[in-house]
Amino acid sequence: MEWVQPRDTMPDRAILQLHGGAYTRSLEDNGITYRRAAVQYSKLSGAGVLTVDYRVAPEHPFPAALEDALLAYKWLLDEGYQPEHIIIAGDSAGGGLTLAMTLYLRDHQMPMPAALITMSAWTNLNYKRWTPPYVGDEKQEEMRFWLMIPLGLQKKLRMQVFM
């Protein structure tokens, strides 16, 4: 885990950042990108940012990444951060992990964070077909379905979900 906070402050708010990388690339592999993002998030929000270097496949298959993300969230709670002052954010695989983690928290009656931010969340690991841009409208109806998912998720979780 890496912690970034604004200079000369002890923030009472935190962002838990979960990196992308197809569940196979570690923070070490992607580090500079996510370190820069953490610094920017902290500067813009005044919050502390905890970036999790969760375990990745193939050496550490599911649910290793989820377990590590949950440990990081519990660490924030143990450090005194209130759930209503925590945002969980992730992109790509980290976005999917953000959603999986939040569903786990809900299902286990654990304190829920204030909000989620996902960017290009990778949520369907079973999808095997690709639609190149030149195919056109072939997948249009299916895309409408996937655009509806955030609406249902936000209602189910009873919290703000930004995708």
C-alpha positions as a LaTeX table, in Angstrom:
\begin{tabular}{lrrr}
\hline
Residue & $x$ (\AA) & $y$ (\AA) & $z$ (\AA) \\
\hline
Met1 & 0.00 & 0.00 & 0.00 \\
Glu2 & 1.11 & 3.55 & $-0.68$ \\
Trp3 & $-0.29$ & 6.60 & 1.12 \\
Val4 & $-0.33$ & 10.13 & $-0.32$ \\
Gln5 & $-1.69$ & 13.17 & 1.50 \\
Pro6 & $-1.56$ & 16.95 & 1.12 \\
Arg7 & 1.47 & 18.57 & 2.76 \\
Asp8 & 1.19 & 19.67 & 6.38 \\
Thr9 & $-2.28$ & 18.22 & 6.88 \\
Met10 & $-3.94$ & 15.22 & 8.45 \\
Pro11 & $-6.92$ & 14.65 & 6.15 \\
Asp12 & $-10.15$ & 13.28 & 7.60 \\
Arg13 & $-11.23$ & 11.97 & 4.19 \\
Ala14 & $-9.69$ & 9.19 & 2.14 \\
Ile15 & $-9.77$ & 7.77 & $-1.36$ \\
Leu16 & $-8.99$ & 4.08 & $-1.76$ \\
Gln17 & $-7.46$ & 3.72 & $-5.24$ \\
Leu18 & $-7.52$ & 0.32 & $-6.98$ \\
His19 & $-5.29$ & 0.18 & $-10.05$ \\
Gly20 & $-6.05$ & $-1.39$ & $-13.41$ \\
Gly21 & $-3.96$ & $-3.97$ & $-15.22$ \\
Ala22 & $-6.21$ & $-6.92$ & $-16.15$ \\
Tyr23 & $-5.66$ & $-8.45$ & $-12.69$ \\
Thr24 & $-2.21$ & $-9.47$ & $-13.98$ \\
Arg25 & $-0.16$ & $-6.27$ & $-13.67$ \\
Ser26 & 0.93 & $-5.06$ & $-10.25$ \\
Leu27 & 1.28 & $-1.52$ & $-9.01$ \\
Glu28 & 5.01 & $-1.94$ & $-9.57$ \\
Asp29 & 4.31 & $-2.59$ & $-13.28$ \\
Asn30 & 1.97 & 0.42 & $-13.57$ \\
Gly31 & 3.32 & 2.50 & $-10.72$ \\
Ile32 & 4.13 & 5.88 & $-12.23$ \\
Thr33 & 0.66 & 6.28 & $-13.74$ \\
Tyr34 & $-1.13$ & 5.53 & $-10.49$ \\
Arg35 & 1.28 & 7.47 & $-8.30$ \\
Arg36 & 0.67 & 10.56 & $-10.42$ \\
Ala37 & $-3.08$ & 9.98 & $-10.21$ \\
Ala38 & $-2.89$ & 9.60 & $-6.42$ \\
Val39 & $-1.02$ & 12.89 & $-6.08$ \\
Gln40 & $-3.57$ & 14.67 & $-8.28$ \\
Tyr41 & $-6.55$ & 13.15 & $-6.42$ \\
Ser42 & $-5.04$ & 14.27 & $-3.13$ \\
Lys43 & $-4.24$ & 17.80 & $-4.34$ \\
Leu44 & $-7.69$ & 18.31 & $-5.85$ \\
Ser45 & $-9.72$ & 16.78 & $-3.02$ \\
Gly46 & $-7.64$ & 17.46 & 0.08 \\
Ala47 & $-8.08$ & 13.77 & 0.93 \\
Gly48 & $-5.47$ & 11.16 & 1.66 \\
Val49 & $-5.14$ & 8.55 & $-1.07$ \\
Leu50 & $-4.34$ & 4.91 & $-0.31$ \\
Thr51 & $-3.17$ & 3.01 & $-3.40$ \\
Val52 & $-3.33$ & $-0.76$ & $-3.01$ \\
Asp53 & $-0.74$ & $-3.02$ & $-4.60$ \\
Tyr54 & $-3.08$ & $-6.00$ & $-4.60$ \\
Arg55 & $-1.87$ & $-9.49$ & $-5.52$ \\
Val56 & $-2.30$ & $-10.42$ & $-9.17$ \\
Ala57 & $-2.77$ & $-13.54$ & $-11.30$ \\
Pro58 & $-1.55$ & $-16.02$ & $-12.30$ \\
Glu59 & 0.48 & $-16.38$ & $-9.09$ \\
His60 & $-2.45$ & $-15.20$ & $-6.96$ \\
Pro61 & $-5.83$ & $-16.06$ & $-8.53$ \\
Phe62 & $-9.22$ & $-14.82$ & $-7.33$ \\
Pro63 & $-10.08$ & $-13.91$ & $-4.60$ \\
Ala64 & $-6.58$ & $-12.61$ & $-3.70$ \\
Ala65 & $-7.13$ & $-9.12$ & $-5.17$ \\
Leu66 & $-10.50$ & $-8.82$ & $-3.44$ \\
Glu67 & $-9.01$ & $-9.91$ & $-0.10$ \\
Asp68 & $-6.24$ & $-7.31$ & $-0.42$ \\
Ala69 & $-8.71$ & $-4.54$ & $-1.31$ \\
Leu70 & $-10.85$ & $-5.45$ & 1.70 \\
Leu71 & $-7.79$ & $-5.39$ & 3.99 \\
Ala72 & $-6.95$ & $-1.89$ & 2.74 \\
Tyr73 & $-10.51$ & $-0.69$ & 3.40 \\
Lys74 & $-10.43$ & $-2.21$ & 6.89 \\
Trp75 & $-7.08$ & $-0.48$ & 7.47 \\
Leu76 & $-8.68$ & 2.89 & 6.68 \\
Leu77 & $-11.50$ & 2.15 & 9.11 \\
Asp78 & $-9.01$ & 1.04 & 11.79 \\
Glu79 & $-7.08$ & 4.28 & 11.26 \\
Gly80 & $-10.23$ & 6.20 & 12.17 \\
Tyr81 & $-11.59$ & 7.15 & 8.77 \\
Gln82 & $-15.37$ & 7.18 & 8.82 \\
Pro83 & $-17.05$ & 5.21 & 6.00 \\
Glu84 & $-19.00$ & 8.32 & 4.97 \\
His85 & $-15.62$ & 10.01 & 4.36 \\
Ile86 & $-14.18$ & 7.24 & 2.15 \\
Ile87 & $-14.45$ & 6.99 & $-1.63$ \\
Ile88 & $-13.35$ & 3.84 & $-3.46$ \\
Ala89 & $-12.03$ & 4.50 & $-6.97$ \\
Gly90 & $-10.68$ & 2.21 & $-9.67$ \\
Asp91 & $-10.17$ & 1.92 & $-13.38$ \\
Ser92 & $-10.37$ & $-1.10$ & $-15.67$ \\
Ala93 & $-9.73$ & $-4.17$ & $-13.49$ \\
Gly94 & $-9.56$ & $-1.81$ & $-10.51$ \\
Gly95 & $-13.03$ & $-0.56$ & $-11.42$ \\
Gly96 & $-14.37$ & $-4.10$ & $-11.47$ \\
Leu97 & $-12.62$ & $-4.74$ & $-8.16$ \\
Thr98 & $-14.23$ & $-1.56$ & $-6.75$ \\
Leu99 & $-17.67$ & $-2.93$ & $-7.62$ \\
Ala100 & $-16.92$ & $-6.46$ & $-6.38$ \\
Met101 & $-15.57$ & $-5.12$ & $-3.12$ \\
Thr102 & $-18.61$ & $-2.94$ & $-2.53$ \\
Leu103 & $-20.97$ & $-5.84$ & $-3.16$ \\
Tyr104 & $-18.95$ & $-7.89$ & $-0.66$ \\
Leu105 & $-19.23$ & $-5.10$ & 1.93 \\
Arg106 & $-22.98$ & $-4.93$ & 1.38 \\
Asp107 & $-23.49$ & $-8.69$ & 1.53 \\
His108 & $-21.49$ & $-8.96$ & 4.77 \\
Gln109 & $-23.21$ & $-6.00$ & 6.45 \\
Met110 & $-19.97$ & $-4.03$ & 6.63 \\
Pro111 & $-19.84$ & $-0.21$ & 6.63 \\
Met112 & $-20.38$ & 1.17 & 3.13 \\
Pro113 & $-18.18$ & 3.91 & 1.65 \\
Ala114 & $-19.60$ & 7.31 & 0.72 \\
Ala115 & $-19.25$ & 6.78 & $-3.03$ \\
Leu116 & $-17.63$ & 4.78 & $-5.80$ \\
Ile117 & $-15.82$ & 6.05 & $-8.86$ \\
Thr118 & $-15.15$ & 3.58 & $-11.66$ \\
Met119 & $-13.46$ & 4.37 & $-14.96$ \\
Ser120 & $-13.89$ & 1.82 & $-17.74$ \\
Ala121 & $-14.64$ & $-0.85$ & $-15.16$ \\
Trp122 & $-13.91$ & $-4.36$ & $-16.37$ \\
Thr123 & $-16.93$ & $-6.24$ & $-15.09$ \\
Asn124 & $-17.63$ & $-9.10$ & $-17.48$ \\
Leu125 & $-14.70$ & $-11.48$ & $-17.41$ \\
Asn126 & $-16.68$ & $-14.14$ & $-19.30$ \\
Tyr127 & $-17.35$ & $-12.09$ & $-22.43$ \\
Lys128 & $-15.43$ & $-13.69$ & $-25.30$ \\
Arg129 & $-16.52$ & $-11.79$ & $-28.42$ \\
Trp130 & $-15.02$ & $-8.54$ & $-29.61$ \\
Thr131 & $-16.80$ & $-6.11$ & $-31.89$ \\
Pro132 & $-14.36$ & $-4.13$ & $-34.01$ \\
Pro133 & $-15.41$ & $-0.55$ & $-34.86$ \\
Tyr134 & $-16.13$ & $-1.46$ & $-38.49$ \\
Val135 & $-18.94$ & $-3.88$ & $-37.53$ \\
Gly136 & $-21.31$ & $-0.98$ & $-36.89$ \\
Asp137 & $-24.60$ & $-1.34$ & $-35.02$ \\
Glu138 & $-24.45$ & $-5.10$ & $-34.46$ \\
Lys139 & $-24.11$ & $-4.73$ & $-30.68$ \\
Gln140 & $-26.31$ & $-1.66$ & $-30.22$ \\
Glu141 & $-29.10$ & $-3.43$ & $-28.28$ \\
Glu142 & $-26.61$ & $-5.20$ & $-26.04$ \\
Met143 & $-24.87$ & $-1.89$ & $-25.33$ \\
Arg144 & $-28.17$ & $-0.36$ & $-24.19$ \\
Phe145 & $-28.48$ & $-3.19$ & $-21.67$ \\
Trp146 & $-24.99$ & $-2.57$ & $-20.25$ \\
Leu147 & $-25.69$ & 1.15 & $-19.97$ \\
Met148 & $-28.64$ & 0.33 & $-17.71$ \\
Ile149 & $-26.54$ & $-1.65$ & $-15.23$ \\
Pro150 & $-25.19$ & 1.40 & $-13.33$ \\
Leu151 & $-28.75$ & 2.58 & $-12.67$ \\
Gly152 & $-29.71$ & $-0.71$ & $-11.05$ \\
Leu153 & $-26.43$ & $-0.96$ & $-9.17$ \\
Gln154 & $-26.80$ & 2.50 & $-7.66$ \\
Lys155 & $-30.31$ & 1.62 & $-6.46$ \\
Lys156 & $-29.16$ & $-1.73$ & $-5.00$ \\
Leu157 & $-26.19$ & $-0.25$ & $-3.16$ \\
Arg158 & $-28.11$ & 2.84 & $-2.00$ \\
Met159 & $-25.09$ & 5.05 & $-2.67$ \\
Gln160 & $-23.56$ & 7.24 & $-5.36$ \\
Val161 & $-21.86$ & 5.32 & $-8.16$ \\
Phe162 & $-19.96$ & 7.32 & $-10.77$ \\
Met163 & $-19.02$ & 5.41 & $-13.92$ \\
\hline
\end{tabular}
